[in-house]
PDB file of C-alpha atoms in Angstrom:
ATOM      1  CA  SER A   5    -214.853  59.042  28.751  1.00 72.00           C
ATOM      2  CA  ILE A   6    -215.361  61.737  26.100  1.00 84.00           C
ATOM      3  CA  VAL A   7    -218.919  62.331  27.333  1.00 89.00           C
ATOM      4  CA  VAL A   8    -217.792  62.497  30.971  1.00 90.00           C
ATOM      5  CA  LYS A   9    -215.018  64.959  30.068  1.00 90.00           C
ATOM      6  CA  GLN A  10    -217.497  67.140  28.166  1.00 89.00           C
ATOM      7  CA  ALA A  11    -219.895  67.002  31.128  1.00 91.00           C
ATOM      8  CA  PHE A  12    -217.134  68.237  33.446  1.00 91.00           C
ATOM      9  CA  ARG A  13    -216.342  71.115  31.068  1.00 89.00           C
ATOM     10  CA  MET A  14    -219.997  72.129  30.718  1.00 88.00           C
ATOM     11  CA  PHE A  15    -220.537  72.099  34.473  1.00 89.00           C
ATOM     12  CA  ALA A  16    -217.319  74.068  35.124  1.00 86.00           C
ATOM     13  CA  GLU A  17    -218.630  76.904  32.949  1.00 79.00           C
ATOM     14  CA  GLY A  18    -221.347  77.502  35.540  1.00 71.00           C
ATOM     15  CA  GLY A  19    -224.315  77.812  33.208  1.00 69.00           C
ATOM     16  CA  CYS A  20    -225.620  74.247  33.567  1.00 79.00           C
ATOM     17  CA  SER A  21    -227.618  72.719  36.408  1.00 83.00           C
ATOM     18  CA  PHE A  22    -227.251  69.119  37.601  1.00 87.00           C
ATOM     19  CA  THR A  23    -230.469  68.296  35.756  1.00 87.00           C
ATOM     20  CA  LYS A  24    -229.213  69.770  32.484  1.00 88.00           C
ATOM     21  CA  ILE A  25    -225.948  67.791  32.714  1.00 90.00           C
ATOM     22  CA  ALA A  26    -227.907  64.586  33.463  1.00 91.00           C
ATOM     23  CA  LYS A  27    -230.068  65.199  30.373  1.00 90.00           C
ATOM     24  CA  PHE A  28    -226.960  65.866  28.267  1.00 89.00           C
ATOM     25  CA  MET A  29    -225.404  62.577  29.396  1.00 91.00           C
ATOM     26  CA  ALA A  30    -228.696  60.794  28.678  1.00 90.00           C
ATOM     27  CA  SER A  31    -228.622  62.165  25.117  1.00 90.00           C
ATOM     28  CA  LYS A  32    -225.207  60.497  24.774  1.00 88.00           C
ATOM     29  CA  GLY A  33    -226.424  57.140  26.076  1.00 89.00           C
ATOM     30  CA  ILE A  34    -225.487  57.392  29.764  1.00 91.00           C
ATOM     31  CA  VAL A  35    -228.767  56.520  31.493  1.00 89.00           C
ATOM     32  CA  ARG A  36    -230.288  54.377  34.234  1.00 88.00           C
ATOM     33  CA  LYS A  37    -231.505  50.847  33.577  1.00 86.00           C
ATOM     34  CA  ASP A  38    -235.001  52.190  32.906  1.00 84.00           C
ATOM     35  CA  GLY A  39    -233.634  54.547  30.249  1.00 86.00           C
ATOM     36  CA  LEU A  40    -234.161  57.720  32.275  1.00 88.00           C
ATOM     37  CA  PRO A  41    -231.382  60.258  33.033  1.00 90.00           C
ATOM     38  CA  ILE A  42    -229.140  59.299  35.949  1.00 91.00           C
ATOM     39  CA  HIS A  43    -230.077  60.492  39.432  1.00 90.00           C
ATOM     40  CA  ILE A  44    -228.668  63.822  40.594  1.00 88.00           C
ATOM     41  CA  THR A  45    -226.980  62.025  43.509  1.00 88.00           C
ATOM     42  CA  ARG A  46    -225.073  59.753  41.140  1.00 90.00           C
ATOM     43  CA  LEU A  47    -224.177  62.692  38.917  1.00 91.00           C
ATOM     44  CA  ARG A  48    -222.849  64.619  41.919  1.00 90.00           C
ATOM     45  CA  ASN A  49    -220.756  61.573  42.851  1.00 90.00           C
ATOM     46  CA  ILE A  50    -219.307  61.506  39.324  1.00 91.00           C
ATOM     47  CA  LEU A  51    -218.483  65.215  39.352  1.00 92.00           C
ATOM     48  CA  THR A  52    -216.776  64.989  42.757  1.00 91.00           C
ATOM     49  CA  ASN A  53    -214.854  61.763  42.127  1.00 88.00           C
ATOM     50  CA  PRO A  54    -211.067  62.399  41.803  1.00 87.00           C
ATOM     51  CA  PHE A  55    -210.833  59.069  39.925  1.00 87.00           C
ATOM     52  CA  TYR A  56    -211.217  61.012  36.678  1.00 88.00           C
ATOM     53  CA  THR A  57    -207.991  62.944  37.431  1.00 87.00           C
ATOM     54  CA  GLY A  58    -206.048  59.696  37.867  1.00 84.00           C
ATOM     55  CA  ILE A  59    -206.434  59.532  41.664  1.00 81.00           C
ATOM     56  CA  MET A  60    -207.727  56.537  43.621  1.00 79.00           C
ATOM     57  CA  GLU A  61    -209.247  56.790  47.098  1.00 72.00           C
ATOM     58  CA  MET A  62    -209.155  53.944  49.596  1.00 66.00           C
ATOM     59  CA  ASN A  63    -210.011  54.136  53.293  1.00 59.00           C
ATOM     60  CA  GLY A  64    -209.840  57.916  53.167  1.00 57.00           C
ATOM     61  CA  GLU A  65    -206.355  57.953  51.599  1.00 59.00           C
ATOM     62  CA  LYS A  66    -205.515  59.038  48.059  1.00 66.00           C
ATOM     63  CA  TYR A  67    -203.213  57.124  45.722  1.00 66.00           C
ATOM     64  CA  GLN A  68    -201.925  57.728  42.204  1.00 75.00           C
ATOM     65  CA  GLY A  69    -203.896  55.320  40.030  1.00 74.00           C
ATOM     66  CA  LYS A  70    -202.512  53.343  37.108  1.00 76.00           C
ATOM     67  CA  HIS A  71    -205.352  54.442  34.823  1.00 79.00           C
ATOM     68  CA  GLN A  72    -205.104  57.325  32.364  1.00 80.00           C
ATOM     69  CA  PRO A  73    -206.598  60.619  33.695  1.00 84.00           C
ATOM     70  CA  ILE A  74    -209.667  61.838  31.808  1.00 86.00           C
ATOM     71  CA  ILE A  75    -209.595  65.460  33.003  1.00 87.00           C
ATOM     72  CA  SER A  76    -207.008  67.863  34.410  1.00 86.00           C
ATOM     73  CA  LYS A  77    -206.724  68.748  38.092  1.00 85.00           C
ATOM     74  CA  SER A  78    -207.515  72.398  37.286  1.00 85.00           C
ATOM     75  CA  LEU A  79    -210.780  71.455  35.540  1.00 87.00           C
ATOM     76  CA  PHE A  80    -211.721  69.163  38.455  1.00 89.00           C
ATOM     77  CA  ASP A  81    -211.108  72.003  40.944  1.00 88.00           C
ATOM     78  CA  LYS A  82    -213.331  74.367  38.933  1.00 88.00           C
ATOM     79  CA  VAL A  83    -216.110  71.781  38.954  1.00 89.00           C
ATOM     80  CA  GLN A  84    -215.805  71.407  42.740  1.00 88.00           C
ATOM     81  CA  GLU A  85    -216.360  75.159  43.101  1.00 86.00           C
ATOM     82  CA  GLN A  86    -219.528  74.897  41.019  1.00 85.00           C
ATOM     83  CA  VAL A  87    -220.751  71.816  42.918  1.00 86.00           C
ATOM     84  CA  LYS A  88    -220.245  73.647  46.193  1.00 82.00           C
ATOM     85  CA  PHE A  89    -222.063  76.723  44.903  1.00 77.00           C
ATOM     86  CA  LYS A  90    -225.007  74.837  43.365  1.00 74.00           C
ATOM     87  CA  SER A  91    -225.359  72.554  46.406  1.00 71.00           C
ATOM     88  CA  LYS A  92    -225.823  75.444  48.835  1.00 63.00           C
ATOM     89  CA  PRO A  93    -229.369  75.642  50.233  1.00 57.00           C
ATOM     90  CA  ARG A  94    -231.094  78.661  48.741  1.00 53.00           C
ATOM     91  CA  LYS A  95    -232.319  81.208  51.218  1.00 52.00           C
ATOM     92  CA  SER A  96    -235.954  82.129  50.974  1.00 44.00           C
ATOM     93  CA  GLY A  97    -236.832  85.695  50.081  1.00 49.00           C
ATOM     94  CA  HIS A  98    -234.694  87.911  47.883  1.00 55.00           C
ATOM     95  CA  ASN A  99    -232.257  86.472  45.390  1.00 68.00           C
ATOM     96  CA  PHE A 100    -229.749  89.140  44.430  1.00 84.00           C
ATOM     97  CA  ILE A 101    -227.320  87.515  42.018  1.00 87.00           C
ATOM     98  CA  PHE A 102    -224.461  90.004  42.215  1.00 92.00           C
ATOM     99  CA  THR A 103    -224.236  90.484  45.991  1.00 90.00           C
ATOM    100  CA  GLY A 104    -220.922  89.329  47.440  1.00 88.00           C
ATOM    101  CA  LEU A 105    -219.156  90.094  44.181  1.00 91.00           C
ATOM    102  CA  ILE A 106    -218.485  93.839  44.314  1.00 94.00           C
ATOM    103  CA  LYS A 107    -216.790  96.200  46.769  1.00 94.00           C
ATOM    104  CA  CYS A 108    -217.250  99.947  47.130  1.00 95.00           C
ATOM    105  CA  LYS A 109    -214.298 101.833  45.622  1.00 94.00           C
ATOM    106  CA  GLU A 110    -214.667 104.761  48.036  1.00 94.00           C
ATOM    107  CA  CYS A 111    -214.762 103.005  51.417  1.00 93.00           C
ATOM    108  CA  GLY A 112    -214.056  99.325  50.677  1.00 93.00           C
ATOM    109  CA  ALA A 113    -217.329  98.017  52.116  1.00 93.00           C
ATOM    110  CA  SER A 114    -219.375  95.344  50.362  1.00 93.00           C
ATOM    111  CA  VAL A 115    -222.016  96.265  47.832  1.00 94.00           C
ATOM    112  CA  THR A 116    -225.479  94.985  48.679  1.00 93.00           C
ATOM    113  CA  ALA A 117    -228.850  95.137  46.900  1.00 93.00           C
ATOM    114  CA  GLN A 118    -232.407  96.081  47.626  1.00 91.00           C
ATOM    115  CA  GLU A 119    -235.667  95.482  45.840  1.00 89.00           C
ATOM    116  CA  HIS A 120    -238.441  97.897  45.013  1.00 88.00           C
ATOM    117  CA  ILE A 121    -241.816  96.764  43.670  1.00 87.00           C
ATOM    118  CA  LYS A 122    -243.860  99.353  41.812  1.00 85.00           C
ATOM    119  CA  HIS A 123    -247.378  98.961  40.505  1.00 83.00           C
ATOM    120  CA  TYR A 124    -248.473 101.050  37.532  1.00 82.00           C
ATOM    121  CA  LYS A 125    -252.248 101.574  37.680  1.00 83.00           C
ATOM    122  CA  ARG A 126    -252.497 102.953  34.158  1.00 84.00           C
ATOM    123  CA  THR A 127    -251.170  99.738  32.576  1.00 84.00           C
ATOM    124  CA  ASN A 128    -252.106  97.477  35.506  1.00 85.00           C
ATOM    125  CA  ARG A 129    -248.669  95.948  35.725  1.00 84.00           C
ATOM    126  CA  THR A 130    -246.191  95.385  38.548  1.00 87.00           C
ATOM    127  CA  VAL A 131    -242.472  95.884  37.966  1.00 85.00           C
ATOM    128  CA  ARG A 132    -239.587  94.722  40.124  1.00 85.00           C
ATOM    129  CA  TYR A 133    -236.580  97.034  40.361  1.00 89.00           C
ATOM    130  CA  VAL A 134    -233.272  95.991  41.951  1.00 92.00           C
ATOM    131  CA  TYR A 135    -230.631  98.507  43.014  1.00 95.00           C
ATOM    132  CA  TYR A 136    -227.059  97.867  44.170  1.00 95.00           C
ATOM    133  CA  ASN A 137    -225.397 100.195  46.636  1.00 94.00           C
ATOM    134  CA  CYS A 138    -222.670 100.370  49.289  1.00 95.00           C
ATOM    135  CA  THR A 139    -223.621  98.912  52.678  1.00 92.00           C
ATOM    136  CA  LYS A 140    -221.818 101.862  54.356  1.00 91.00           C
ATOM    137  CA  LYS A 141    -220.816  99.478  57.164  1.00 91.00           C
ATOM    138  CA  LEU A 142    -217.278 100.868  57.271  1.00 91.00           C
ATOM    139  CA  GLY A 143    -218.350 104.462  57.750  1.00 89.00           C
ATOM    140  CA  PRO A 144    -219.907 107.373  55.835  1.00 91.00           C
ATOM    141  CA  CYS A 145    -219.887 106.914  52.050  1.00 94.00           C
ATOM    142  CA  SER A 146    -221.191 109.145  49.265  1.00 94.00           C
ATOM    143  CA  GLN A 147    -221.501 106.524  46.524  1.00 94.00           C
ATOM    144  CA  PRO A 148    -224.905 106.463  44.730  1.00 94.00           C
ATOM    145  CA  TYR A 149    -226.882 103.318  43.876  1.00 94.00           C
ATOM    146  CA  LEU A 150    -226.689 101.474  40.555  1.00 95.00           C
ATOM    147  CA  GLY A 151    -229.714  99.796  38.928  1.00 94.00           C
ATOM    148  CA  GLU A 152    -229.320  96.085  38.169  1.00 93.00           C
ATOM    149  CA  ASP A 153    -230.087  96.628  34.487  1.00 92.00           C
ATOM    150  CA  LYS A 154    -227.219  99.140  34.271  1.00 95.00           C
ATOM    151  CA  LEU A 155    -224.947  96.786  36.218  1.00 95.00           C
ATOM    152  CA  VAL A 156    -225.730  93.882  33.871  1.00 93.00           C
ATOM    153  CA  GLY A 157    -225.133  96.097  30.844  1.00 93.00           C
ATOM    154  CA  GLN A 158    -221.688  97.132  32.123  1.00 95.00           C
ATOM    155  CA  LEU A 159    -220.701  93.535  32.910  1.00 94.00           C
ATOM    156  CA  LYS A 160    -221.754  92.478  29.412  1.00 93.00           C
ATOM    157  CA  ASP A 161    -219.607  95.272  27.985  1.00 93.00           C
ATOM    158  CA  TYR A 162    -216.639  93.870  29.902  1.00 94.00           C
ATOM    159  CA  LEU A 163    -217.349  90.377  28.590  1.00 93.00           C
ATOM    160  CA  SER A 164    -217.457  91.779  25.060  1.00 92.00           C
ATOM    161  CA  GLU A 165    -213.927  93.125  25.559  1.00 93.00           C
ATOM    162  CA  VAL A 166    -212.535  89.641  26.164  1.00 93.00           C
ATOM    163  CA  SER A 167    -214.705  87.708  23.708  1.00 93.00           C
ATOM    164  CA  ILE A 168    -213.814  86.106  20.393  1.00 92.00           C
ATOM    165  CA  SER A 169    -215.921  85.057  17.421  1.00 91.00           C
ATOM    166  CA  PRO A 170    -216.619  81.407  16.491  1.00 90.00           C
ATOM    167  CA  ALA A 171    -214.430  81.871  13.396  1.00 93.00           C
ATOM    168  CA  LEU A 172    -211.473  83.085  15.465  1.00 93.00           C
ATOM    169  CA  ALA A 173    -211.990  80.315  18.018  1.00 91.00           C
ATOM    170  CA  LYS A 174    -211.864  77.754  15.197  1.00 92.00           C
ATOM    171  CA  GLU A 175    -208.705  79.344  13.799  1.00 94.00           C
ATOM    172  CA  TRP A 176    -206.963  79.343  17.186  1.00 93.00           C
ATOM    173  CA  ARG A 177    -207.883  75.710  17.810  1.00 90.00           C
ATOM    174  CA  LEU A 178    -206.376  74.712  14.459  1.00 92.00           C
ATOM    175  CA  ILE A 179    -203.178  76.615  15.263  1.00 92.00           C
ATOM    176  CA  ALA A 180    -203.024  74.991  18.713  1.00 89.00           C
ATOM    177  CA  LYS A 181    -203.482  71.545  17.145  1.00 86.00           C
ATOM    178  CA  LYS A 182    -200.582  72.191  14.747  1.00 87.00           C
ATOM    179  CA  GLU A 183    -198.336  73.476  17.551  1.00 85.00           C
ATOM    180  CA  ALA A 184    -199.197  70.458  19.688  1.00 81.00           C
ATOM    181  CA  SER A 185    -198.266  68.210  16.783  1.00 81.00           C
ATOM    182  CA  LYS A 186    -194.908  69.996  16.474  1.00 80.00           C
ATOM    183  CA  ASP A 187    -194.300  69.519  20.189  1.00 76.00           C
ATOM    184  CA  GLN A 188    -195.021  65.819  19.874  1.00 74.00           C
ATOM    185  CA  GLU A 189    -192.550  65.506  16.984  1.00 75.00           C
ATOM    186  CA  LYS A 190    -189.959  67.460  18.963  1.00 74.00           C
ATOM    187  CA  TRP A 191    -190.030  64.999  21.835  1.00 75.00           C
ATOM    188  CA  SER A 192    -190.752  61.899  19.764  1.00 77.00           C
ATOM    189  CA  ASP A 193    -187.113  60.777  19.291  1.00 77.00           C
ATOM    190  CA  GLN A 194    -186.282  61.209  22.954  1.00 82.00           C
ATOM    191  CA  LYS A 195    -189.427  59.325  23.936  1.00 82.00           C
ATOM    192  CA  LYS A 196    -188.515  56.428  21.592  1.00 85.00           C
ATOM    193  CA  LEU A 197    -185.043  56.202  23.159  1.00 89.00           C
ATOM    194  CA  LEU A 198    -186.515  56.095  26.655  1.00 90.00           C
ATOM    195  CA  LEU A 199    -189.094  53.471  25.623  1.00 90.00           C
ATOM    196  CA  ASN A 200    -186.282  51.290  24.243  1.00 91.00           C
ATOM    197  CA  GLN A 201    -184.384  51.679  27.493  1.00 92.00           C
ATOM    198  CA  LEU A 202    -187.524  50.749  29.403  1.00 91.00           C
ATOM    199  CA  LYS A 203    -187.934  47.635  27.265  1.00 92.00           C
ATOM    200  CA  GLU A 204    -184.310  46.646  27.942  1.00 92.00           C
ATOM    201  CA  ASN A 205    -184.931  47.170  31.648  1.00 90.00           C
ATOM    202  CA  GLU A 206    -187.935  44.836  31.580  1.00 90.00           C
ATOM    203  CA  GLU A 207    -185.944  42.207  29.645  1.00 91.00           C
ATOM    204  CA  LYS A 208    -183.113  42.374  32.205  1.00 90.00           C
ATOM    205  CA  THR A 209    -185.662  42.006  34.997  1.00 88.00           C
ATOM    206  CA  ASP A 210    -187.125  38.896  33.328  1.00 89.00           C
ATOM    207  CA  ARG A 211    -183.670  37.349  32.809  1.00 89.00           C
ATOM    208  CA  LEU A 212    -182.740  38.116  36.405  1.00 87.00           C
ATOM    209  CA  LEU A 213    -185.867  36.343  37.645  1.00 87.00           C
ATOM    210  CA  ASP A 214    -185.105  33.321  35.444  1.00 86.00           C
ATOM    211  CA  LEU A 215    -181.600  33.054  36.927  1.00 88.00           C
ATOM    212  CA  TYR A 216    -183.012  33.239  40.433  1.00 84.00           C
ATOM    213  CA  LEU A 217    -185.720  30.647  39.778  1.00 85.00           C
ATOM    214  CA  GLU A 218    -183.124  28.315  38.236  1.00 84.00           C
ATOM    215  CA  GLN A 219    -181.091  28.749  41.444  1.00 83.00           C
ATOM    216  CA  ASN A 220    -178.153  30.220  39.523  1.00 83.00           C
ATOM    217  CA  LEU A 221    -178.285  33.416  41.565  1.00 83.00           C
ATOM    218  CA  PRO A 222    -178.247  33.840  45.365  1.00 87.00           C
ATOM    219  CA  GLU A 223    -181.342  35.475  46.838  1.00 86.00           C
ATOM    220  CA  GLU A 224    -179.373  38.393  48.297  1.00 87.00           C
ATOM    221  CA  LYS A 225    -177.789  39.284  44.950  1.00 87.00           C
ATOM    222  CA  TYR A 226    -181.145  38.848  43.214  1.00 86.00           C
ATOM    223  CA  LYS A 227    -182.914  41.291  45.553  1.00 87.00           C
ATOM    224  CA  LEU A 228    -180.105  43.832  45.267  1.00 88.00           C
ATOM    225  CA  LYS A 229    -180.085  43.769  41.460  1.00 89.00           C
ATOM    226  CA  GLN A 230    -183.862  43.611  41.264  1.00 87.00           C
ATOM    227  CA  ASN A 231    -184.138  46.792  43.371  1.00 88.00           C
ATOM    228  CA  GLU A 232    -181.614  48.535  41.126  1.00 89.00           C
ATOM    229  CA  LEU A 233    -183.614  47.635  38.024  1.00 89.00           C
ATOM    230  CA  PHE A 234    -186.850  48.730  39.709  1.00 89.00           C
ATOM    231  CA  GLU A 235    -185.392  52.138  40.584  1.00 89.00           C
ATOM    232  CA  GLU A 236    -184.070  52.499  37.044  1.00 90.00           C
ATOM    233  CA  LYS A 237    -187.525  51.631  35.700  1.00 89.00           C
ATOM    234  CA  LYS A 238    -189.194  54.308  37.847  1.00 88.00           C
ATOM    235  CA  VAL A 239    -186.700  56.936  36.640  1.00 89.00           C
ATOM    236  CA  LEU A 240    -187.383  56.011  32.998  1.00 89.00           C
ATOM    237  CA  GLU A 241    -191.155  56.053  33.521  1.00 87.00           C
ATOM    238  CA  ASN A 242    -190.950  59.490  35.153  1.00 85.00           C
ATOM    239  CA  LYS A 243    -188.908  60.829  32.228  1.00 85.00           C
ATOM    240  CA  ILE A 244    -191.450  59.453  29.759  1.00 82.00           C
ATOM    241  CA  GLN A 245    -194.287  61.038  31.737  1.00 79.00           C
ATOM    242  CA  ASP A 246    -192.414  64.366  31.784  1.00 79.00           C
ATOM    243  CA  ILE A 247    -192.228  64.266  27.990  1.00 76.00           C
ATOM    244  CA  LYS A 248    -195.965  63.555  27.769  1.00 70.00           C
ATOM    245  CA  ASN A 249    -196.650  66.490  30.083  1.00 67.00           C
ATOM    246  CA  LYS A 250    -194.453  68.801  28.021  1.00 67.00           C
ATOM    247  CA  THR A 251    -196.382  68.010  24.865  1.00 61.00           C
ATOM    248  CA  ILE A 252    -199.884  68.516  26.315  1.00 63.00           C
ATOM    249  CA  SER A 253    -199.556  70.630  29.471  1.00 67.00           C
ATOM    250  CA  TRP A 254    -200.412  73.898  27.733  1.00 76.00           C
ATOM    251  CA  LEU A 255    -203.056  72.528  25.379  1.00 78.00           C
ATOM    252  CA  GLU A 256    -205.954  71.977  27.809  1.00 77.00           C
ATOM    253  CA  PRO A 257    -205.634  75.363  29.607  1.00 82.00           C
ATOM    254  CA  PHE A 258    -205.478  77.043  26.196  1.00 86.00           C
ATOM    255  CA  SER A 259    -208.576  75.139  25.072  1.00 86.00           C
ATOM    256  CA  GLU A 260    -210.417  76.233  28.228  1.00 85.00           C
ATOM    257  CA  PHE A 261    -209.327  79.840  27.593  1.00 90.00           C
ATOM    258  CA  VAL A 262    -210.719  79.728  24.034  1.00 91.00           C
ATOM    259  CA  ASP A 263    -213.967  78.137  25.249  1.00 89.00           C
ATOM    260  CA  CYS A 264    -214.354  80.843  27.892  1.00 89.00           C
ATOM    261  CA  ALA A 265    -213.684  83.689  25.426  1.00 91.00           C
ATOM    262  CA  LEU A 266    -216.170  82.182  22.982  1.00 90.00           C
ATOM    263  CA  GLN A 267    -218.759  81.824  25.737  1.00 87.00           C
ATOM    264  CA  ALA A 268    -218.225  85.500  26.638  1.00 89.00           C
ATOM    265  CA  GLN A 269    -219.176  86.450  23.100  1.00 87.00           C
ATOM    266  CA  LYS A 270    -222.421  84.460  23.365  1.00 84.00           C
ATOM    267  CA  ILE A 271    -223.443  85.580  26.850  1.00 85.00           C
ATOM    268  CA  ALA A 272    -222.797  89.252  26.070  1.00 81.00           C
ATOM    269  CA  ARG A 273    -225.581  89.047  23.475  1.00 78.00           C
ATOM    270  CA  ILE A 274    -228.180  87.001  25.398  1.00 74.00           C
ATOM    271  CA  GLU A 275    -230.890  88.339  27.682  1.00 66.00           C
ATOM    272  CA  ASN A 276    -231.735  87.045  31.173  1.00 56.00           C
ATOM    273  CA  THR A 277    -228.495  85.163  31.850  1.00 71.00           C
ATOM    274  CA  ASN A 278    -227.469  86.908  35.078  1.00 84.00           C
ATOM    275  CA  HIS A 279    -226.241  83.723  36.767  1.00 83.00           C
ATOM    276  CA  GLN A 280    -224.094  82.924  33.732  1.00 83.00           C
ATOM    277  CA  ILE A 281    -222.842  86.506  33.631  1.00 89.00           C
ATOM    278  CA  ARG A 282    -221.709  86.330  37.253  1.00 89.00           C
ATOM    279  CA  ASP A 283    -220.004  82.961  36.774  1.00 86.00           C
ATOM    280  CA  LEU A 284    -218.188  84.101  33.643  1.00 89.00           C
ATOM    281  CA  VAL A 285    -217.028  87.518  34.883  1.00 92.00           C
ATOM    282  CA  GLN A 286    -215.506  85.726  37.875  1.00 90.00           C
ATOM    283  CA  LYS A 287    -213.547  83.516  35.473  1.00 88.00           C
ATOM    284  CA  VAL A 288    -212.195  86.409  33.420  1.00 92.00           C
ATOM    285  CA  GLY A 289    -211.778  89.059  36.129  1.00 92.00           C
ATOM    286  CA  SER A 290    -211.282  89.898  39.788  1.00 91.00           C
ATOM    287  CA  ASN A 291    -211.316  92.910  42.125  1.00 93.00           C
ATOM    288  CA  PHE A 292    -214.773  94.221  41.230  1.00 95.00           C
ATOM    289  CA  PHE A 293    -215.395  97.775  42.462  1.00 96.00           C
ATOM    290  CA  LEU A 294    -218.305 100.197  42.218  1.00 95.00           C
ATOM    291  CA  ASP A 295    -217.429 103.872  41.791  1.00 95.00           C
ATOM    292  CA  GLN A 296    -219.917 106.573  40.774  1.00 95.00           C
ATOM    293  CA  ARG A 297    -222.307 104.046  39.225  1.00 95.00           C
ATOM    294  CA  LYS A 298    -219.453 102.514  37.250  1.00 96.00           C
ATOM    295  CA  ILE A 299    -218.167  98.939  37.694  1.00 96.00           C
ATOM    296  CA  HIS A 300    -214.396  98.468  37.483  1.00 95.00           C
ATOM    297  CA  ILE A 301    -212.864  95.046  36.786  1.00 94.00           C
ATOM    298  CA  GLU A 302    -209.282  93.815  36.786  1.00 94.00           C
ATOM    299  CA  PHE A 303    -208.950  91.194  34.056  1.00 94.00           C
ATOM    300  CA  LYS A 304    -207.056  87.994  34.740  1.00 91.00           C
ATOM    301  CA  LYS A 305    -204.363  86.571  32.514  1.00 89.00           C
ATOM    302  CA  PRO A 306    -204.532  85.544  29.707  1.00 90.00           C
ATOM    303  CA  PHE A 307    -207.740  87.535  29.099  1.00 92.00           C
ATOM    304  CA  THR A 308    -205.774  90.801  29.380  1.00 90.00           C
ATOM    305  CA  SER A 309    -204.265  89.943  25.977  1.00 88.00           C
ATOM    306  CA  LEU A 310    -207.691  90.160  24.320  1.00 87.00           C
ATOM    307  CA  ARG A 311    -208.355  93.784  25.236  1.00 76.00           C
TER     308      ARG A 311
END
């Protein structure tokens, strides 16, 4: 379950292909009978199966399972976005990574891209240049184009603003672990009380059944009391689950935030990671606009606190 959870997290980040995730799982011992990495089809089934969030599906209907969830619903939803994106058939021809991401600040139209191939006779080399510019589909617009290299550089600068170092990430994780431990202690006494009440409920239910089976209790009274105990049990179980949620509800989102900020620090320093750059800037920001060859981003919470 730890390997599956890690696979979900890696895939949600957007920088890993199905093949890379399959190889990662193989390195952890999850392979086919012949020892090779699992098929992409099986991997896709794993990544799209709500079972890992605690949900069971039967005949097209979803039910709350009795098993312990492995991942959060928010992480599962992020993975579904990546599965949908990576499963799209790729169009032949140009592949402009940042199209569909940015709007023109002046007129509000989408920003598109175009490619220019130039051959330099002196050095006998061919260079591909990509430029992003307003489509001007909403009317006249005076905005100039922006070269992809400049665009990538600006996006990396934004990622640097919301990045943290490995040392800081380690420090924050230790603090989070201590705070989570405090939360668990805070709710521990209340949880013990509820567990004792739940045990008493189960003992009463057993005694009630014994009385009924020994014919010392009419069926009507048995059913009435049994329903009361069942309802009481559900209330107690819900209260216990609420306490569990209170102690861990903030921990996983915080962990994902730290992972994302740490990844931003790495990607901002690496060359040729345009797909990863796009995926990550969409996690940390929204409302991307181009204005006078300058990209403007509105950072999402909690990344605004890192600036």
